[in-house]
């Protein structure tokens, strides 16, 4: 095994290894050669090569999400680093540990006219948990005491900073940046490590809530007749089922789960918009919303997709909103009055012995509504023409059990909220920043790690945007992509706005005639297209079978029908 000659590169690599960071995504460059050669020659590291840094960032994000561990990224100096920013922001808001390691020139070479040089120090400062700005180290060949002293101080500073950055990513689950300036020569390797960096251990402790404080909240909970639990993004398997079962059988509690909550129970309300949407359309909306308004709202998990529930809870606020999370609590409904700083499992473990199931008709009343809406949903789908709505229904019927499903932003994630999902699915979407710029790369990252087959569902603008995601040697043959090509950004037809204005087609929907076939030819994916419901049904029957390569199904839907079918859906439910 060989090591880079530059000691700071040795420290970065040794500390990553010591902290169980074994996956490193490297983009090409020369300034990063000490890191690239060091990581790539280390048998404990799995190194991936991805040219486009924006894709590399999201690819690493998808991997880290599957592994539930940090993944490192290595790039050269200059704009290369800035291309990580979309993934850094997503990781920041979605609590995913990413270690960004950028090579740089020594500080005195910045802003003096050297090539490929920008101000890299603290470059992600608004969206990063820690920025370690390392000192450059000269490999001193002589034993001048002043140089030796400086070298020693730099080394200690660097070791400490690397430790703090890596520990922050591990302890607080999020992105960190380590900027490493290097003097030339960059490519020299040695047989022996010249140092063994000191490790400062990461500390992961579950905070415990003082029991006395909990009692006050338990009293409020026990006296409230209407409690709503709303669950956003969660990793599969992260909350114990026994706790969910207790919530599900309390008559004074209704549990709303988002598609990306990855939690299920037959008595939960999994399709939030099918409850709220028809009420919004109803003439009796005021009374119905008041009947749904909770006294206490308990939330956990990450971002909530449903705009409808946000609008409802902001207008019909609960008296109390409590959020459970080890790290942060957003005041999404403008009435947050308690942040329980712990994990949901720990909170329930401490809280449930203090509460009793309340007498109430709250859950029972809304379960009746839910059941009626489910019947209406089935009736509606039978009646509607070929459209995004109908296609999504069929897709979710056909995706095999146990699949890892990545949903792109835009209308895909919103449609997904309307259909029944098999409880064995693991569902993900980049909701941290809701960008359309990295869904494919994230899905490819997940596919490269996941034990189960990964399926990406995406709109075509998002797919074309991130097409370099397919420029990747690690895509498994069982990876599947379904592109819903509705000729533009279909979401803009659904959102309120003037669809007949001059600007609409060009600047909002961005109408086009492109298709994904040439990209599939270029990147070696099996390609199928479908233009009708019959073709969709037929293609989906064979699509998930082994094809000896990754495969893409492109479904062309009528852009001017899609929005009408979706908007009519809520009216149809309202009228019954
Ligand atoms: C990086 C980024 N740029 C712009 C947007 C704004 N945006 C949201 S949805 C959308 C259109 C997406 O179209 P498509 O992927 O075809 O999905 P569809 O709306 O048809 O479901 C755009 C441009 C965004 N979310 N992210």
PDB file of C-alpha atoms in Angstrom, residues 46-207:
ATOM      1  CA  UNK A  46     -14.169   2.088  -2.131  1.00  0.00           C
ATOM      2  CA  UNK A  47     -13.367   4.883  -4.568  1.00  0.00           C
ATOM      3  CA  UNK A  48     -15.844   5.961  -7.263  1.00  0.00           C
ATOM      4  CA  UNK A  49     -14.955   8.116 -10.247  1.00  0.00           C
ATOM      5  CA  UNK A  50     -17.568  10.666 -11.413  1.00  0.00           C
ATOM      6  CA  UNK A  51     -16.558  13.525 -13.729  1.00  0.00           C
ATOM      7  CA  UNK A  52     -19.397  16.012 -13.217  1.00  0.00           C
ATOM      8  CA  UNK A  53     -19.166  17.367  -9.679  1.00  0.00           C
ATOM      9  CA  UNK A  54     -22.842  18.323  -9.477  1.00  0.00           C
ATOM     10  CA  UNK A  55     -23.770  14.716 -10.260  1.00  0.00           C
ATOM     11  CA  UNK A  56     -21.026  13.422  -7.960  1.00  0.00           C
ATOM     12  CA  UNK A  57     -22.509  15.443  -5.080  1.00  0.00           C
ATOM     13  CA  UNK A  58     -25.981  13.974  -5.510  1.00  0.00           C
ATOM     14  CA  UNK A  59     -24.600  10.512  -6.223  1.00  0.00           C
ATOM     15  CA  UNK A  60     -22.810  10.625  -2.852  1.00  0.00           C
ATOM     16  CA  UNK A  61     -25.991  11.936  -1.234  1.00  0.00           C
ATOM     17  CA  UNK A  62     -27.992   8.933  -2.497  1.00  0.00           C
ATOM     18  CA  UNK A  63     -25.296   6.610  -1.199  1.00  0.00           C
ATOM     19  CA  UNK A  64     -25.118   8.268   2.222  1.00  0.00           C
ATOM     20  CA  UNK A  65     -28.903   8.071   2.518  1.00  0.00           C
ATOM     21  CA  UNK A  66     -28.807   4.316   1.935  1.00  0.00           C
ATOM     22  CA  UNK A  67     -25.760   3.668   4.087  1.00  0.00           C
ATOM     23  CA  UNK A  68     -26.907   5.948   6.908  1.00  0.00           C
ATOM     24  CA  UNK A  69     -23.264   6.939   7.136  1.00  0.00           C
ATOM     25  CA  UNK A  70     -21.124   9.762   5.740  1.00  0.00           C
ATOM     26  CA  UNK A  71     -19.798   9.553   2.195  1.00  0.00           C
ATOM     27  CA  UNK A  72     -16.825  11.691   1.139  1.00  0.00           C
ATOM     28  CA  UNK A  73     -16.347  13.701  -2.051  1.00  0.00           C
ATOM     29  CA  UNK A  74     -13.014  14.835  -3.436  1.00  0.00           C
ATOM     30  CA  UNK A  75     -12.519  17.490  -6.109  1.00  0.00           C
ATOM     31  CA  UNK A  76      -9.920  19.826  -7.494  1.00  0.00           C
ATOM     32  CA  UNK A  77      -9.703  23.600  -6.989  1.00  0.00           C
ATOM     33  CA  UNK A  78     -11.847  26.261  -8.681  1.00  0.00           C
ATOM     34  CA  UNK A  79     -15.432  26.048  -9.888  1.00  0.00           C
ATOM     35  CA  UNK A  80     -15.351  22.237  -9.451  1.00  0.00           C
ATOM     36  CA  UNK A  81     -16.105  22.801  -5.785  1.00  0.00           C
ATOM     37  CA  UNK A  82     -19.026  25.142  -6.441  1.00  0.00           C
ATOM     38  CA  UNK A  83     -20.757  22.419  -8.407  1.00  0.00           C
ATOM     39  CA  UNK A  84     -21.247  20.526  -5.159  1.00  0.00           C
ATOM     40  CA  UNK A  85     -23.397  23.330  -3.812  1.00  0.00           C
ATOM     41  CA  UNK A  86     -26.848  21.986  -4.817  1.00  0.00           C
ATOM     42  CA  UNK A  87     -26.096  18.662  -3.094  1.00  0.00           C
ATOM     43  CA  UNK A  88     -24.603  20.456  -0.082  1.00  0.00           C
ATOM     44  CA  UNK A  89     -27.793  22.497   0.355  1.00  0.00           C
ATOM     45  CA  UNK A  90     -29.936  19.375  -0.025  1.00  0.00           C
ATOM     46  CA  UNK A  91     -27.812  17.518   2.545  1.00  0.00           C
ATOM     47  CA  UNK A  92     -28.031  20.495   4.905  1.00  0.00           C
ATOM     48  CA  UNK A  93     -31.830  20.582   4.874  1.00  0.00           C
ATOM     49  CA  UNK A  94     -32.299  16.817   4.695  1.00  0.00           C
ATOM     50  CA  UNK A  95     -29.767  15.937   7.420  1.00  0.00           C
ATOM     51  CA  UNK A  96     -27.556  13.733   5.267  1.00  0.00           C
ATOM     52  CA  UNK A  97     -23.855  13.429   6.153  1.00  0.00           C
ATOM     53  CA  UNK A  98     -21.581  14.469   3.275  1.00  0.00           C
ATOM     54  CA  UNK A  99     -17.870  15.162   3.638  1.00  0.00           C
ATOM     55  CA  UNK A 100     -16.741  17.641   0.987  1.00  0.00           C
ATOM     56  CA  UNK A 101     -12.968  17.583   0.561  1.00  0.00           C
ATOM     57  CA  UNK A 102     -11.597  20.161  -1.842  1.00  0.00           C
ATOM     58  CA  UNK A 103      -8.018  20.642  -2.938  1.00  0.00           C
ATOM     59  CA  UNK A 104      -6.829  24.243  -3.045  1.00  0.00           C
ATOM     60  CA  UNK A 105      -3.754  26.324  -3.734  1.00  0.00           C
ATOM     61  CA  UNK A 106      -1.817  27.687  -0.783  1.00  0.00           C
ATOM     62  CA  UNK A 107      -3.401  30.856   0.577  1.00  0.00           C
ATOM     63  CA  UNK A 108      -0.795  33.225  -0.859  1.00  0.00           C
ATOM     64  CA  UNK A 109      -1.717  32.010  -4.349  1.00  0.00           C
ATOM     65  CA  UNK A 110      -5.346  33.118  -4.162  1.00  0.00           C
ATOM     66  CA  UNK A 111      -6.313  36.237  -6.154  1.00  0.00           C
ATOM     67  CA  UNK A 112      -2.905  36.790  -7.711  1.00  0.00           C
ATOM     68  CA  UNK A 113      -3.762  35.568 -11.205  1.00  0.00           C
ATOM     69  CA  UNK A 114      -3.113  31.817 -10.826  1.00  0.00           C
ATOM     70  CA  UNK A 115      -5.373  29.598 -12.908  1.00  0.00           C
ATOM     71  CA  UNK A 116      -8.314  27.560 -11.596  1.00  0.00           C
ATOM     72  CA  UNK A 117      -8.232  29.449  -8.331  1.00  0.00           C
ATOM     73  CA  UNK A 118     -11.166  30.934  -6.461  1.00  0.00           C
ATOM     74  CA  UNK A 119     -11.915  31.875  -2.838  1.00  0.00           C
ATOM     75  CA  UNK A 120     -12.695  28.425  -1.451  1.00  0.00           C
ATOM     76  CA  UNK A 121     -12.425  29.192   2.258  1.00  0.00           C
ATOM     77  CA  UNK A 122     -15.897  28.968   3.898  1.00  0.00           C
ATOM     78  CA  UNK A 123     -17.483  28.880   0.455  1.00  0.00           C
ATOM     79  CA  UNK A 124     -20.610  27.022   1.672  1.00  0.00           C
ATOM     80  CA  UNK A 125     -20.918  29.098   4.847  1.00  0.00           C
ATOM     81  CA  UNK A 126     -24.719  29.467   4.697  1.00  0.00           C
ATOM     82  CA  UNK A 127     -25.468  25.778   4.292  1.00  0.00           C
ATOM     83  CA  UNK A 128     -22.730  23.849   6.044  1.00  0.00           C
ATOM     84  CA  UNK A 129     -22.353  22.456   9.562  1.00  0.00           C
ATOM     85  CA  UNK A 130     -18.602  22.918   9.702  1.00  0.00           C
ATOM     86  CA  UNK A 131     -15.872  24.401   7.489  1.00  0.00           C
ATOM     87  CA  UNK A 132     -12.340  23.223   8.191  1.00  0.00           C
ATOM     88  CA  UNK A 133      -9.809  25.478   6.473  1.00  0.00           C
ATOM     89  CA  UNK A 134      -6.555  23.573   6.655  1.00  0.00           C
ATOM     90  CA  UNK A 135      -3.041  24.993   6.465  1.00  0.00           C
ATOM     91  CA  UNK A 136      -0.732  23.967   3.668  1.00  0.00           C
ATOM     92  CA  UNK A 137       2.212  21.869   4.722  1.00  0.00           C
ATOM     93  CA  UNK A 138       5.630  21.979   3.144  1.00  0.00           C
ATOM     94  CA  UNK A 139       7.447  18.708   3.338  1.00  0.00           C
ATOM     95  CA  UNK A 140      10.559  20.037   5.111  1.00  0.00           C
ATOM     96  CA  UNK A 141      13.633  18.147   4.082  1.00  0.00           C
ATOM     97  CA  UNK A 142      15.940  19.907   6.547  1.00  0.00           C
ATOM     98  CA  UNK A 143      15.696  20.224  10.303  1.00  0.00           C
ATOM     99  CA  UNK A 144      15.586  23.997  10.706  1.00  0.00           C
ATOM    100  CA  UNK A 145      13.918  24.387  14.138  1.00  0.00           C
ATOM    101  CA  UNK A 146      11.742  27.305  13.013  1.00  0.00           C
ATOM    102  CA  UNK A 147      10.394  25.387  10.024  1.00  0.00           C
ATOM    103  CA  UNK A 148       9.969  22.287  12.171  1.00  0.00           C
ATOM    104  CA  UNK A 149       7.988  24.278  14.749  1.00  0.00           C
ATOM    105  CA  UNK A 150       5.725  25.788  12.075  1.00  0.00           C
ATOM    106  CA  UNK A 151       5.214  22.391  10.542  1.00  0.00           C
ATOM    107  CA  UNK A 152       4.274  20.899  13.901  1.00  0.00           C
ATOM    108  CA  UNK A 153       1.749  23.671  14.614  1.00  0.00           C
ATOM    109  CA  UNK A 154       0.156  23.339  11.173  1.00  0.00           C
ATOM    110  CA  UNK A 155      -0.083  19.617  11.589  1.00  0.00           C
ATOM    111  CA  UNK A 156      -1.808  19.894  14.961  1.00  0.00           C
ATOM    112  CA  UNK A 157      -4.208  22.523  13.609  1.00  0.00           C
ATOM    113  CA  UNK A 158      -5.032  20.343  10.619  1.00  0.00           C
ATOM    114  CA  UNK A 159      -5.556  17.169  12.624  1.00  0.00           C
ATOM    115  CA  UNK A 160      -7.880  18.926  15.009  1.00  0.00           C
ATOM    116  CA  UNK A 161      -9.863  20.584  12.230  1.00  0.00           C
ATOM    117  CA  UNK A 162     -10.249  17.346  10.261  1.00  0.00           C
ATOM    118  CA  UNK A 163     -11.444  15.579  13.416  1.00  0.00           C
ATOM    119  CA  UNK A 164     -13.961  18.306  14.208  1.00  0.00           C
ATOM    120  CA  UNK A 165     -15.331  18.376  10.677  1.00  0.00           C
ATOM    121  CA  UNK A 166     -15.737  14.593  10.444  1.00  0.00           C
ATOM    122  CA  UNK A 167     -17.221  14.363  13.943  1.00  0.00           C
ATOM    123  CA  UNK A 168     -19.733  17.084  13.125  1.00  0.00           C
ATOM    124  CA  UNK A 169     -20.942  15.194  10.055  1.00  0.00           C
ATOM    125  CA  UNK A 170     -21.324  12.027  12.125  1.00  0.00           C
ATOM    126  CA  UNK A 171     -22.849  13.576  15.249  1.00  0.00           C
ATOM    127  CA  UNK A 172     -25.149  16.081  13.579  1.00  0.00           C
ATOM    128  CA  UNK A 173     -25.882  14.284  10.307  1.00  0.00           C
ATOM    129  CA  UNK A 174     -25.143  16.900   7.676  1.00  0.00           C
ATOM    130  CA  UNK A 175     -22.606  18.322   5.243  1.00  0.00           C
ATOM    131  CA  UNK A 176     -19.150  19.527   6.235  1.00  0.00           C
ATOM    132  CA  UNK A 177     -16.341  21.012   4.152  1.00  0.00           C
ATOM    133  CA  UNK A 178     -12.601  20.387   4.473  1.00  0.00           C
ATOM    134  CA  UNK A 179     -10.491  22.665   2.277  1.00  0.00           C
ATOM    135  CA  UNK A 180      -6.964  21.353   1.788  1.00  0.00           C
ATOM    136  CA  UNK A 181      -4.312  23.606   0.224  1.00  0.00           C
ATOM    137  CA  UNK A 182      -1.417  21.790  -1.408  1.00  0.00           C
ATOM    138  CA  UNK A 183       2.038  22.855  -2.565  1.00  0.00           C
ATOM    139  CA  UNK A 184       3.511  21.028  -5.557  1.00  0.00           C
ATOM    140  CA  UNK A 185       4.738  18.365  -6.206  1.00  0.00           C
ATOM    141  CA  UNK A 186       1.360  16.680  -5.990  1.00  0.00           C
ATOM    142  CA  UNK A 187       1.869  13.175  -7.309  1.00  0.00           C
ATOM    143  CA  UNK A 188       4.616  11.768  -5.080  1.00  0.00           C
ATOM    144  CA  UNK A 189       3.785   8.660  -3.087  1.00  0.00           C
ATOM    145  CA  UNK A 190       5.687   6.924  -0.266  1.00  0.00           C
ATOM    146  CA  UNK A 191       5.765   3.400   1.145  1.00  0.00           C
ATOM    147  CA  UNK A 192       5.428   4.404   4.797  1.00  0.00           C
ATOM    148  CA  UNK A 193       3.090   6.833   6.526  1.00  0.00           C
ATOM    149  CA  UNK A 194       5.043   9.701   8.060  1.00  0.00           C
ATOM    150  CA  UNK A 195       2.440  10.301  10.757  1.00  0.00           C
ATOM    151  CA  UNK A 196      -0.363   8.708  12.726  1.00  0.00           C
ATOM    152  CA  UNK A 197      -2.908  11.464  13.348  1.00  0.00           C
ATOM    153  CA  UNK A 198      -4.548  11.743  16.712  1.00  0.00           C
ATOM    154  CA  UNK A 199      -8.189  10.765  16.675  1.00  0.00           C
ATOM    155  CA  UNK A 200     -10.790  12.743  18.628  1.00  0.00           C
ATOM    156  CA  UNK A 201     -13.763  10.403  18.957  1.00  0.00           C
ATOM    157  CA  UNK A 202     -17.246  11.374  17.801  1.00  0.00           C
ATOM    158  CA  UNK A 203     -19.902  11.235  20.487  1.00  0.00           C
ATOM    159  CA  UNK A 204     -23.389  10.079  19.653  1.00  0.00           C
ATOM    160  CA  UNK A 205     -25.636  10.266  22.656  1.00  0.00           C
ATOM    161  CA  UNK A 206     -29.422  10.260  22.637  1.00  0.00           C
ATOM    162  CA  UNK A 207     -30.605  13.209  24.686  1.00  0.00           C
TER     163      UNK A 207
END
